[in-house]
Coordinates of N, CA and C in Angstrom, one line a residue:
X1 N -2.4 -2.9 -16.4 CA -2.1 -1.7 -15.6 C -1.6 -2.2 -14.1
X2 N -0.6 -1.7 -13.6 CA -0.3 -2.1 -12.0 C -0.4 -0.7 -11.5
X3 N -0.8 -1.0 -9.9 CA -0.8 0.2 -9.2 C -0.2 -0.2 -7.8
X4 N 0.5 0.7 -7.4 CA 1.0 0.5 -6.1 C 0.2 1.6 -5.1
X5 N 0.1 1.1 -3.8 CA -0.4 1.9 -2.8 C 0.2 1.6 -1.4
X6 N 0.3 2.6 -0.5 CA 0.8 2.3 0.8 C 0.0 1.4 1.6
X7 N 0.6 0.8 2.6 CA -0.5 0.1 3.8 C -1.1 1.2 4.5
X8 N -1.6 0.8 5.7 CA -2.2 1.7 6.6 C -1.9 1.0 8.1
X9 N -1.6 2.2 9.1 CA -1.3 1.7 10.4 C -2.6 1.2 11.2
X10 N -3.7 1.6 10.7 CA -5.0 1.2 11.4 C -5.5 -0.1 10.6
X11 N -5.8 -1.1 11.5 CA -6.3 -2.3 10.9 C -7.5 -2.7 11.2
X12 N -8.3 -3.7 10.5 CA -9.4 -4.2 10.9 C -9.4 -5.7 10.6
X13 N -9.4 -6.5 11.9 CA -9.4 -8.0 11.8 C -10.8 -8.5 12.4
X14 N -11.8 -7.6 12.4 CA -13.0 -8.0 12.9 C -14.1 -8.1 12.1
X15 N -14.3 -7.3 11.1 CA -15.5 -7.2 10.1 C -15.5 -8.6 9.3
X16 N -16.7 -9.1 9.1 CA -16.9 -10.3 8.3 C -16.4 -10.2 6.8
X17 N -15.6 -11.0 6.4 CA -15.0 -10.8 5.1 C -16.0 -11.2 4.0
X18 N -16.0 -10.6 3.0 CA -17.0 -10.9 1.9 C -16.6 -12.0 0.8
X19 N -15.3 -12.6 1.0 CA -15.0 -13.6 0.4 C -14.0 -14.5 1.1
X20 N -14.0 -15.8 0.6 CA -13.0 -16.7 1.2 C -11.8 -16.8 0.4
X21 N -11.6 -16.0 -0.6 CA -10.5 -16.1 -1.4 C -9.2 -15.6 -0.6
X22 N -8.3 -16.2 -0.8 CA -7.0 -15.8 -0.1 C -5.4 -16.3 -0.8
X23 N -4.4 -15.6 -0.6 CA -3.2 -16.1 -1.4 C -2.2 -15.9 -0.2
X24 N -1.1 -16.4 -0.6 CA 0.2 -16.5 0.3 C 1.1 -15.3 -0.3
X25 N 1.4 -14.4 0.5 CA 2.4 -13.3 0.3 C 3.9 -14.0 -0.4
X26 N 4.4 -13.3 -1.3 CA 5.7 -13.8 -1.9 C 6.8 -13.8 -1.0
X27 N 6.9 -12.9 -0.1 CA 8.0 -12.6 0.7 C 7.9 -12.9 2.3
X28 N 7.3 -14.2 2.5 CA 7.0 -14.6 3.9 C 8.4 -14.8 4.6
X29 N 9.3 -15.5 4.0 CA 10.5 -15.9 4.5 C 11.4 -14.5 4.9
X30 N 11.2 -13.6 4.0 CA 11.8 -12.2 4.5 C 11.1 -11.5 5.6
X31 N 9.6 -11.7 5.5 CA 9.0 -11.1 6.5 C 9.2 -11.8 8.1
X32 N 9.5 -13.0 7.9 CA 10.1 -13.8 9.2 C 11.4 -13.2 9.6
X33 N 12.2 -12.9 8.8 CA 13.6 -12.5 9.2 C 13.5 -11.1 9.7
X34 N 12.5 -10.2 9.1 CA 12.4 -8.9 9.7 C 11.6 -8.9 11.1
X35 N 10.7 -9.9 11.3 CA 9.8 -10.2 12.3 C 11.0 -10.7 13.6
X36 N 11.9 -11.4 13.1 CA 12.7 -11.9 14.3 C 13.6 -10.8 15.0
X37 N 13.9 -9.8 14.0 CA 14.4 -8.6 14.7 C 13.5 -7.8 15.6
X38 N 12.1 -7.8 15.1 CA 11.3 -7.0 15.8 C 11.1 -7.9 17.1
X39 N 11.0 -9.0 17.2 CA 10.7 -9.9 18.4 C 11.7 -9.7 19.6
X40 N 12.8 -9.2 19.3 CA 13.7 -8.9 20.2 C 13.7 -7.5 20.9
X41 N 12.8 -6.7 20.4 CA 12.6 -5.4 20.9 C 11.6 -5.4 22.1
X42 N 12.0 -4.9 23.1 CA 11.1 -4.5 24.2 C 10.0 -3.4 23.8
X43 N 9.1 -3.4 24.7 CA 8.1 -2.4 24.5 C 8.8 -1.1 24.5
X44 N 9.8 -0.7 25.4 CA 10.4 0.5 25.6 C 11.1 0.8 24.3
X45 N 11.9 -0.1 23.8 CA 12.6 -0.1 22.5 C 11.6 0.3 21.2
X46 N 10.5 -0.3 21.3 CA 9.5 -0.1 20.2 C 9.1 1.2 20.2
X47 N 8.9 1.6 21.3 CA 8.3 3.1 21.6 C 9.3 4.2 21.0
X48 N 10.6 3.9 21.3 CA 11.7 4.9 20.8 C 11.9 4.6 19.5
X49 N 11.8 3.3 18.9 CA 12.2 3.2 17.6 C 11.1 3.7 16.5
X50 N 9.8 3.7 16.8 CA 8.6 3.8 16.0 C 8.0 5.2 16.5
X51 N 8.6 6.0 17.6 CA 8.0 7.1 18.2 C 6.6 6.9 18.5
X52 N 6.2 6.0 19.2 CA 4.7 5.8 19.4 C 4.7 5.8 21.0
X53 N 3.4 5.9 21.5 CA 3.1 6.0 22.9 C 3.4 4.7 23.4
X54 N 3.5 4.6 24.9 CA 3.7 3.4 25.5 C 2.5 2.3 25.4
X55 N 1.3 2.7 25.2 CA 0.2 2.0 24.9 C 0.2 1.2 23.7
X56 N 0.5 2.0 22.6 CA 0.8 1.4 21.2 C 2.1 0.6 21.3
X57 N 3.0 0.8 21.9 CA 4.2 0.0 22.0 C 3.9 -1.4 22.6
X58 N 3.0 -1.4 23.8 CA 2.6 -2.6 24.3 C 1.9 -3.5 23.3
X59 N 1.2 -2.7 22.5 CA 0.2 -3.4 21.7 C 0.9 -4.2 20.7
X60 N 1.9 -3.4 20.0 CA 2.7 -4.1 19.0 C 3.8 -4.9 19.5
X61 N 4.4 -4.8 20.8 CA 5.2 -5.8 21.2 C 4.5 -7.1 21.3
X62 N 3.1 -7.1 21.6 CA 2.3 -8.5 21.7 C 2.0 -8.9 20.2
X63 N 1.8 -8.0 19.3 CA 1.6 -8.5 17.9 C 2.8 -9.2 17.5
X64 N 4.1 -8.5 17.7 CA 5.2 -9.3 17.5 C 5.5 -10.5 17.9
X65 N 5.2 -10.8 19.3 CA 5.3 -12.0 19.9 C 4.3 -13.1 19.5
X66 N 3.1 -12.5 18.9 CA 2.0 -13.5 18.6 C 2.4 -13.7 17.1
X67 N 3.0 -13.2 16.3 CA 3.3 -13.3 14.7 C 3.9 -14.8 14.6
X68 N 3.4 -15.4 14.0 CA 4.0 -16.7 13.5 C 3.6 -17.4 12.1
X69 N 4.4 -18.1 11.5 CA 4.0 -18.9 10.4 C 3.7 -20.4 10.7
X70 N 2.7 -21.0 10.0 CA 2.3 -20.5 8.8 C 0.9 -19.7 9.1
X71 N 0.6 -18.8 7.9 CA -0.6 -18.0 8.0 C -1.8 -19.0 7.8
X72 N -2.9 -18.9 8.4 CA -4.1 -19.4 7.9 C -5.3 -18.5 8.0
X73 N -6.5 -18.9 7.6 CA -7.5 -17.9 7.6 C -8.0 -17.7 9.0
X74 N -7.5 -18.3 9.9 CA -7.8 -18.3 11.4 C -7.0 -17.5 12.2
X75 N -5.8 -17.3 11.5 CA -4.9 -16.2 12.5 C -4.4 -15.1 11.5
X76 N -4.9 -15.0 10.2 CA -4.4 -14.1 9.5 C -5.7 -13.5 8.4
X77 N -5.3 -12.5 7.6 CA -6.5 -11.9 7.1 C -5.9 -11.3 5.5
X78 N -6.8 -11.4 4.6 CA -6.3 -10.8 3.3 C -6.0 -9.3 3.4
X79 N -4.8 -8.9 3.1 CA -4.4 -7.4 3.2 C -5.5 -6.4 2.8
X80 N -6.2 -6.4 1.7 CA -6.9 -5.3 1.4 C -8.2 -5.1 2.3
X81 N -8.4 -6.2 3.1 CA -9.5 -6.0 4.0 C -8.9 -5.9 5.5
X82 N -7.6 -6.2 5.7 CA -7.1 -5.8 6.9 C -6.7 -4.3 7.2
X83 N -6.3 -3.7 6.3 CA -5.8 -2.4 6.2 C -7.1 -1.5 6.4
X84 N -7.1 -0.4 7.1 CA -8.2 0.3 7.4 C -8.1 1.8 7.6
X85 N -7.1 2.4 6.7 CA -6.8 3.7 6.8 C -7.7 4.6 5.6
X86 N -7.1 5.8 5.5 CA -7.9 6.7 4.5 C -8.0 6.1 3.2
X87 N -6.7 5.7 2.6 CA -6.7 5.2 1.1 C -7.7 4.0 1.2
X88 N -7.9 3.2 2.2 CA -8.7 2.0 2.2 C -10.2 2.4 2.4
X89 N -10.6 3.6 2.9 CA -11.8 4.0 3.0 C -12.2 4.4 1.6
X90 N -11.3 5.1 0.9 CA -11.5 5.5 -0.5 C -11.7 4.2 -1.5
X91 N -11.0 3.1 -1.1 CA -11.1 1.9 -2.0 C -12.3 1.2 -1.7
X92 N -12.8 1.1 -0.4 CA -13.9 0.4 -0.1 C -14.1 -1.1 -0.6
X93 N -13.1 -1.8 -0.2 CA -12.8 -3.1 -0.8 C -14.1 -4.0 -0.4
X94 N -14.6 -3.8 0.8 CA -15.9 -4.6 1.2 C -16.9 -4.7 0.1
X95 N -17.1 -3.7 -0.7 CA -18.2 -3.4 -1.5 C -17.7 -3.8 -2.9
X96 N -16.6 -4.3 -3.2 CA -16.2 -4.8 -4.3 C -16.8 -5.9 -4.8
X97 N -17.5 -5.9 -6.1 CA -18.3 -6.8 -6.7 C -17.2 -8.2 -6.8
X98 N -17.9 -9.4 -6.4 CA -17.0 -10.5 -6.5 C -16.3 -10.7 -7.9
X99 N -16.9 -10.2 -9.0 CA -16.4 -10.3 -10.3 C -15.3 -9.7 -10.4
X100 N -15.0 -8.7 -9.7 CA -13.8 -7.6 -9.7 C -12.7 -8.1 -8.9
X101 N -12.9 -9.1 -8.0 CA -11.7 -9.5 -7.2 C -10.5 -10.0 -7.9
X102 N -10.7 -10.9 -8.9 CA -9.6 -11.2 -9.7 C -8.7 -10.1 -10.5
X103 N -9.6 -9.2 -10.9 CA -9.0 -7.9 -11.5 C -8.1 -7.2 -10.7
X104 N -8.7 -6.8 -9.3 CA -7.9 -6.1 -8.1 C -6.6 -7.0 -7.8
X105 N -6.8 -8.2 -7.8 CA -5.6 -9.1 -7.4 C -4.6 -9.2 -8.6
X106 N -4.9 -9.0 -9.6 CA -3.9 -8.7 -10.8 C -3.3 -7.6 -10.9
X107 N -4.1 -6.4 -10.5 CA -3.6 -5.0 -10.8 C -3.0 -4.5 -9.6
X108 N -3.4 -4.4 -8.4 CA -3.0 -3.9 -7.4 C -1.9 -4.4 -6.3
X109 N -0.9 -3.7 -6.1 CA 0.3 -4.2 -5.2 C 0.4 -3.3 -4.0
X110 N 0.5 -3.8 -2.7 CA 0.4 -2.9 -1.6 C 2.1 -2.9 -0.8
X111 N 2.7 -1.8 -0.9 CA 4.1 -1.8 -0.2 C 4.0 -2.0 1.2
X112 N 4.9 -2.6 1.9 CA 4.8 -2.9 3.2 C 6.2 -2.9 3.8
X113 N 6.5 -2.4 5.2 CA 7.5 -2.3 5.8 C 8.0 -3.9 6.3
X114 N 6.9 -4.7 6.6 CA 7.3 -6.0 7.0 C 7.2 -7.1 5.9
X115 N 6.0 -6.9 5.1 CA 5.9 -8.0 4.0 C 6.4 -7.6 2.6
X116 N 7.0 -6.3 2.5 CA 7.6 -6.0 1.1 C 6.6 -5.5 0.1
X117 N 6.1 -6.6 -0.6 CA 5.1 -6.4 -1.5 C 3.9 -7.3 -1.5
X118 N 2.6 -6.7 -1.3 CA 1.5 -7.6 -1.1 C 0.6 -7.5 -2.4
X119 N -0.2 -8.8 -2.6 CA -1.2 -8.7 -3.5 C -2.4 -8.5 -2.5
X120 N -3.6 -7.9 -3.1 CA -4.9 -7.6 -2.2 C -5.2 -8.8 -1.4
X121 N -5.2 -10.1 -1.9 CA -5.6 -11.2 -1.2 C -4.6 -12.0 -0.3
X122 N -3.5 -11.5 -0.4 CA -2.3 -12.0 0.6 C -2.5 -11.9 2.0
X123 N -2.5 -13.0 2.5 CA -2.8 -13.1 4.1 C -1.7 -12.3 5.0
X124 N -2.3 -11.6 5.7 CA -1.1 -11.1 6.7 C -1.6 -11.0 8.2
X125 N -0.7 -10.9 9.1 CA -1.2 -10.8 10.5 C -1.0 -9.4 10.9
X126 N -1.5 -9.1 12.0 CA -1.3 -7.7 12.7 C 0.0 -7.3 12.9
X127 N 0.3 -6.0 12.3 CA 1.8 -5.5 12.7 C 1.9 -4.0 12.5
X128 N 2.8 -3.3 13.0 CA 3.2 -2.0 12.7 C 4.6 -2.0 12.3
X129 N 4.8 -1.3 11.1 CA 6.2 -1.2 10.8 C 6.2 -0.3 9.5
X130 N 6.5 0.8 9.7 CA 6.5 1.8 8.7 C 7.9 1.7 7.8
X131 N 7.7 1.9 6.5 CA 8.9 1.8 5.7 C 10.1 2.6 6.2
X132 N 9.8 3.7 6.6 CA 10.8 4.8 7.0 C 11.5 4.5 8.5
X133 N 11.1 3.3 9.0 CA 11.6 3.1 10.3 C 13.1 2.5 10.2
X134 N 13.9 3.2 11.0 CA 15.3 3.0 10.8 C 15.7 1.7 11.6
X135 N 15.3 0.4 11.0 CA 15.3 -0.8 11.7 C 16.5 -1.7 10.8
X136 N 17.7 -1.9 11.3 CA 18.7 -2.6 10.5 C 18.2 -4.1 10.6
X137 N 18.4 -4.8 9.5 CA 18.1 -6.2 9.4 C 19.3 -6.7 8.6
X138 N 19.9 -7.8 9.3 CA 21.1 -8.3 8.6 C 22.2 -7.3 8.4
X139 N 22.7 -7.3 7.3 CA 23.8 -6.3 6.9 C 23.1 -4.8 6.3
X140 N 21.7 -4.7 6.4 CA 21.1 -3.6 5.7 C 20.8 -2.8 6.9
X141 N 21.2 -1.4 6.5 CA 21.1 -0.5 7.7 C 19.6 0.0 8.1
X142 N 18.8 -0.1 7.1 CA 17.3 0.2 7.1 C 16.5 -0.7 6.2
X143 N 15.2 -0.6 6.3 CA 14.2 -1.2 5.6 C 14.2 -0.9 4.0
X144 N 14.7 0.2 3.6 CA 14.9 0.5 2.4 C 15.9 -0.2 1.6
X145 N 17.1 -0.3 2.3 CA 18.2 -1.2 1.9 C 17.8 -2.7 1.8
X146 N 17.0 -3.1 2.8 CA 16.5 -4.5 2.8 C 15.6 -4.7 1.7
X147 N 14.5 -4.0 1.3 CA 13.6 -4.3 0.4 C 13.8 -3.8 -0.9
X148 N 14.6 -2.8 -1.2 CA 14.5 -2.2 -2.7 C 14.7 -3.0 -3.9
X149 N 15.7 -4.0 -3.9 CA 15.9 -4.7 -4.8 C 14.8 -6.0 -5.0
X150 N 14.5 -6.4 -4.1 CA 13.4 -7.5 -4.0 C 12.0 -6.8 -4.5
X151 N 11.7 -5.8 -4.2 CA 10.4 -5.3 -4.5 C 10.4 -4.7 -6.1
X152 N 11.6 -4.1 -6.4 CA 11.8 -3.7 -7.8 C 11.9 -4.9 -8.8
X153 N 12.5 -5.9 -8.4 CA 12.7 -7.2 -9.3 C 11.3 -7.7 -9.3
X154 N 10.5 -7.9 -8.3 CA 9.2 -8.4 -8.3 C 8.3 -7.7 -9.3
X155 N 8.3 -6.4 -9.1 CA 7.4 -5.4 -10.0 C 7.8 -5.6 -11.5
X156 N 9.2 -5.4 -11.7 CA 9.7 -5.8 -13.3 C 9.2 -7.2 -13.8
X157 N 9.2 -8.3 -13.1 CA 8.9 -9.4 -13.3 C 7.3 -9.4 -13.7
X158 N 6.5 -8.7 -13.2 CA 4.8 -8.6 -13.4 C 4.6 -7.4 -14.6
X159 N 5.4 -6.7 -14.8 CA 5.1 -5.5 -15.7 C 5.3 -6.0 -17.0
X160 N 4.3 -5.7 -17.8 CA 4.5 -5.8 -19.3 C 5.2 -4.7 -19.9
X161 N 6.0 -4.6 -20.9 CA 6.7 -3.7 -21.5 C 6.0 -2.5 -21.7
X162 N 4.7 -2.5 -22.2 CA 3.8 -1.3 -22.5 C 2.8 -1.1 -21.3
X163 N 3.0 -1.8 -20.3 CA 1.9 -1.7 -19.0 C 2.1 -0.1 -18.4
X164 N 1.0 0.3 -18.1 CA 1.0 1.6 -17.3 C 1.2 1.3 -15.9
X165 N 2.0 1.9 -15.2 CA 2.3 1.8 -13.9 C 2.1 3.0 -13.2
X166 N 1.0 2.8 -12.2 CA 0.4 4.0 -11.4 C 0.9 4.1 -9.9
X167 N 1.5 5.2 -9.7 CA 2.1 5.4 -8.1 C 1.0 6.0 -7.4
X168 N 0.3 5.4 -6.5 CA -0.7 5.9 -5.6 C -0.2 5.8 -4.1
X169 N 1.0 5.6 -4.0 CA 1.5 5.5 -2.8 C 2.3 6.7 -2.2
X170 N 2.5 6.8 -0.8 CA 3.3 7.9 -0.5 C 4.7 7.9 -0.6
X171 N 5.4 9.0 -0.5 CA 6.8 9.2 -0.9 C 7.4 8.2 -0.1
X172 N 7.1 8.0 1.4 CA 7.8 7.2 2.2 C 8.0 5.7 1.6
X173 N 6.7 5.3 1.1 CA 6.7 3.9 0.5 C 7.2 3.9 -0.9
X174 N 6.9 4.8 -1.7 CA 7.3 4.6 -3.0 C 8.9 4.7 -3.0
X175 N 9.6 5.3 -2.1 CA 11.0 5.2 -2.0 C 11.6 4.0 -1.8
X176 N 10.7 2.9 -1.6 CA 11.4 1.5 -1.5 C 11.4 0.8 -2.8
X177 N 11.2 1.5 -3.9 CA 11.2 1.1 -5.4 C 12.2 2.0 -6.1
X178 N 13.3 1.3 -6.8 CA 14.2 1.8 -7.4 C 13.7 2.1 -8.9
X179 N 13.3 3.4 -9.0 CA 12.4 3.9 -10.0 C 13.5 3.8 -11.3
X180 N 14.7 4.2 -11.1 CA 15.6 4.1 -12.4 C 15.6 2.7 -12.9
X181 N 15.5 1.6 -12.0 CA 15.5 0.3 -12.6 C 14.2 -0.2 -13.1
X182 N 13.2 0.4 -12.9 CA 11.8 0.0 -13.5 C 11.8 0.0 -15.0
X183 N 11.2 -0.9 -15.6 CA 11.3 -1.2 -17.1 C 10.1 -0.1 -17.7
X184 N 9.3 0.5 -17.0 CA 8.3 1.2 -17.5 C 8.4 2.7 -16.9
X185 N 7.7 3.7 -17.3 CA 7.6 5.1 -16.7 C 6.7 4.9 -15.7
X186 N 6.7 5.8 -14.6 CA 5.8 6.0 -13.6 C 4.8 7.0 -13.8
X187 N 3.5 6.8 -13.6 CA 2.5 7.7 -13.6 C 2.0 8.1 -12.3
X188 N 2.2 9.3 -11.7 CA 1.8 9.6 -10.6 C 0.7 10.9 -10.4
X189 N -0.6 10.4 -9.9 CA -1.6 11.2 -9.7 C -1.5 11.9 -8.7
X190 N -2.0 13.3 -8.5 CA -2.0 14.0 -7.4 C -3.4 14.7 -7.3
X191 N -3.7 14.8 -6.1 CA -5.4 15.3 -5.8 C -5.1 16.6 -4.9
X192 N -5.9 17.5 -5.4 CA -5.9 18.9 -4.7 C -7.1 19.4 -4.6
X193 N -7.5 20.1 -3.5 CA -8.8 20.7 -3.1 C -8.8 22.1 -2.9
X194 N -9.8 22.8 -3.5 CA -9.8 24.2 -3.2 C -10.3 24.5 -1.9
X195 N -9.7 25.3 -1.0 CA -10.0 25.6 0.3 C -9.6 27.2 0.6
X196 N -10.6 27.9 0.9 CA -10.2 29.3 1.4 C -9.8 30.0 -0.1
X197 N -10.3 29.6 -1.2 CA -9.9 30.1 -2.5 C -8.6 29.6 -2.9
X198 N -7.9 28.7 -2.2 CA -6.5 28.3 -2.7 C -6.5 26.8 -2.9
X199 N -5.8 26.5 -3.9 CA -5.7 25.0 -4.1 C -4.6 24.3 -3.4
X200 N -5.1 23.3 -2.5 CA -4.0 22.7 -1.5 C -4.4 21.1 -1.7
X201 N -3.2 20.5 -1.3 CA -3.3 18.9 -1.0 C -3.7 18.9 0.4
X202 N -4.8 18.4 0.5 CA -5.3 18.2 2.0 C -5.0 16.6 2.3
X203 N -4.4 16.3 3.3 CA -3.8 15.0 3.4 C -4.9 13.8 3.5
X204 N -6.2 14.1 4.3 CA -7.1 13.1 4.5 C -7.7 12.9 3.0
X205 N -8.1 14.0 2.3 CA -8.6 14.0 0.9 C -7.8 13.4 -0.1
X206 N -6.4 13.7 0.0 CA -5.7 13.1 -1.0 C -5.6 11.6 -0.7
X207 N -5.3 11.2 0.3 CA -5.2 9.7 0.7 C -6.5 8.9 0.1
X208 N -7.6 9.4 0.6 CA -9.0 9.0 0.4 C -9.0 8.7 -1.2
X209 N -8.6 10.0 -2.0 CA -8.5 10.0 -3.4 C -7.9 9.1 -4.3
X210 N -6.6 8.6 -3.4 CA -5.7 7.6 -4.0 C -6.6 6.2 -4.0
X211 N -7.3 5.8 -3.0 CA -8.2 4.8 -2.8 C -9.1 4.7 -3.8
X212 N -9.7 5.9 -4.0 CA -11.0 5.9 -4.9 C -10.6 5.9 -6.4
X213 N -9.2 6.2 -6.6 CA -8.8 6.0 -8.1 C -8.3 4.6 -8.3
X214 N -7.8 3.9 -7.2 CA -7.9 2.5 -7.4 C -9.2 1.7 -7.7
X215 N -10.3 2.1 -7.1 CA -11.4 1.6 -7.2 C -12.1 2.0 -8.6
X216 N -11.8 3.4 -9.1 CA -12.1 3.6 -10.3 C -11.6 2.8 -11.5
X217 N -10.2 2.6 -11.4 CA -9.6 1.7 -12.3 C -10.1 0.5 -12.5
X218 N -10.4 -0.2 -11.2 CA -11.1 -1.5 -11.1 C -12.5 -1.6 -11.8
X219 N -13.3 -0.5 -11.3 CA -14.7 -0.4 -11.7 C -14.8 -0.3 -13.2
X220 N -14.1 0.6 -13.7 CA -14.0 0.9 -15.3 C -13.1 0.2 -16.2
X221 N -12.3 -0.8 -15.4 CA -11.0 -1.6 -16.4 C -10.5 -0.6 -17.0
X222 N -9.9 0.3 -16.3 CA -9.1 1.2 -17.0 C -7.8 0.7 -17.4
X223 N -7.3 1.0 -18.7 CA -5.9 0.6 -19.3 C -5.1 1.4 -19.9
X224 N -5.7 2.7 -20.1 CA -5.0 3.7 -20.9 C -4.8 4.9 -20.0
X225 N -4.0 5.8 -20.5 CA -3.7 7.2 -19.8 C -4.7 7.9 -19.9
X226 N -5.6 8.0 -20.9 CA -6.8 8.8 -21.4 C -8.0 8.3 -20.3
X227 N -8.1 7.0 -20.0 CA -8.9 6.3 -19.2 C -8.5 6.9 -17.7
X228 N -7.5 6.9 -17.4 CA -7.0 7.3 -16.1 C -7.4 8.7 -15.9
X229 N -7.2 9.6 -17.0 CA -7.7 11.0 -16.9 C -9.1 11.3 -16.8
X230 N -9.9 10.3 -17.1 CA -11.3 10.3 -16.7 C -11.8 10.3 -15.5
X231 N -10.9 10.1 -14.5 CA -11.3 9.8 -13.0 C -12.2 11.0 -12.7
X232 N -13.4 10.8 -12.1 CA -14.2 11.7 -11.7 C -15.0 11.5 -10.3
X233 N -14.5 10.6 -9.6 CA -15.3 10.2 -8.2 C -15.3 11.4 -7.4
X234 N -16.5 11.6 -6.7 CA -16.5 12.6 -5.6 C -16.0 14.0 -6.0
X235 N -16.4 14.2 -7.3 CA -16.2 15.7 -7.9 C -14.9 15.9 -8.4
X236 N -13.9 15.0 -8.3 CA -12.5 15.3 -8.9 C -12.7 15.4 -10.6
X237 N -11.6 16.4 -10.9 CA -11.5 16.5 -12.3 C -10.2 16.5 -12.8
X238 N -9.8 16.0 -14.0 CA -8.4 16.1 -14.6 C -8.1 17.5 -14.9
X239 N -7.0 18.1 -14.5 CA -6.7 19.5 -14.8 C -5.4 19.4 -15.6
X240 N -5.6 19.5 -17.0 CA -4.5 19.6 -17.8 C -3.4 20.6 -17.8
X241 N -3.9 21.7 -17.4 CA -3.0 23.1 -17.2 C -2.0 22.8 -16.0
X242 N -2.6 22.1 -14.8 CA -1.5 21.8 -13.8 C -0.8 20.6 -14.0
X243 N -1.3 19.7 -14.8 CA -0.4 18.4 -14.9 C 0.7 18.6 -15.8
X244 N 1.8 17.9 -15.5 CA 3.1 18.0 -16.2 C 3.7 16.6 -16.3
X245 N 3.9 16.4 -17.7 CA 4.5 15.0 -17.9 C 3.9 14.0 -17.4
X246 N 4.4 13.1 -16.7 CA 3.6 12.0 -16.1 C 3.0 12.2 -14.7
X247 N 3.0 13.5 -14.2 CA 2.3 13.8 -13.2 C 0.9 14.4 -13.6
X248 N -0.2 13.6 -13.1 CA -1.5 13.9 -13.4 C -2.1 14.6 -12.2
X249 N -2.6 15.9 -12.4 CA -3.4 16.6 -11.3 C -4.8 16.6 -11.4
X250 N -5.4 16.2 -10.3 CA -7.1 16.1 -10.2 C -7.4 17.3 -9.1
X251 N -8.4 18.2 -9.5 CA -8.7 18.9 -8.7 C -10.3 18.9 -8.3
X252 N -10.7 19.5 -7.3 CA -12.1 19.8 -7.1 C -12.4 21.0 -6.1

């Protein structure tokens, strides 16, 4: 089974790492090319490009200036420990048993505006670059144009013909994949909560649930659609009536 998730804007480069294991990202040369474009942007230009505050623009301008290869364990951090948003709260990678690290390294991929496609243990340096940012790179008018072919080919090279491919990424990031060119169907779980008597997709809960489903897949060594439907962390339950085709709906 292969799973894709989004990165997070919130980062953690301070917490003590539970493992010394790390790997190199596949597209560092591409990341360097993208970063070279970012390095030329002033804080004011970054603020306008990313629609962020002056304070965040200053922080990310400095990150861009500091970004450099080669990555080492002194200047970079494995991706699944560096990202710190709602999805990663659900994943809770810091408590993942050592025996499961190889499994998550094999199964999980993280989409990124700067790094393209990351394995959990791939080293990254701090950055902010959402996939939807209208940043021209070379002859490509935006990051979707820049990354789509490379990301899709990389996924196809890793996917077995009968392997399940689970989309737990946001629409913004999943749009960086050419779904029609994938050699396997896409399974997309959705998570909804009852609030005020109505079933709603609540952003924080849905994002956290995506991370929890990754953790469930790794914890239980899930390999089948039936196994995926068994997801029950924090009160969620598969709803066959609301589910259609390859969209699996979980409610609580």
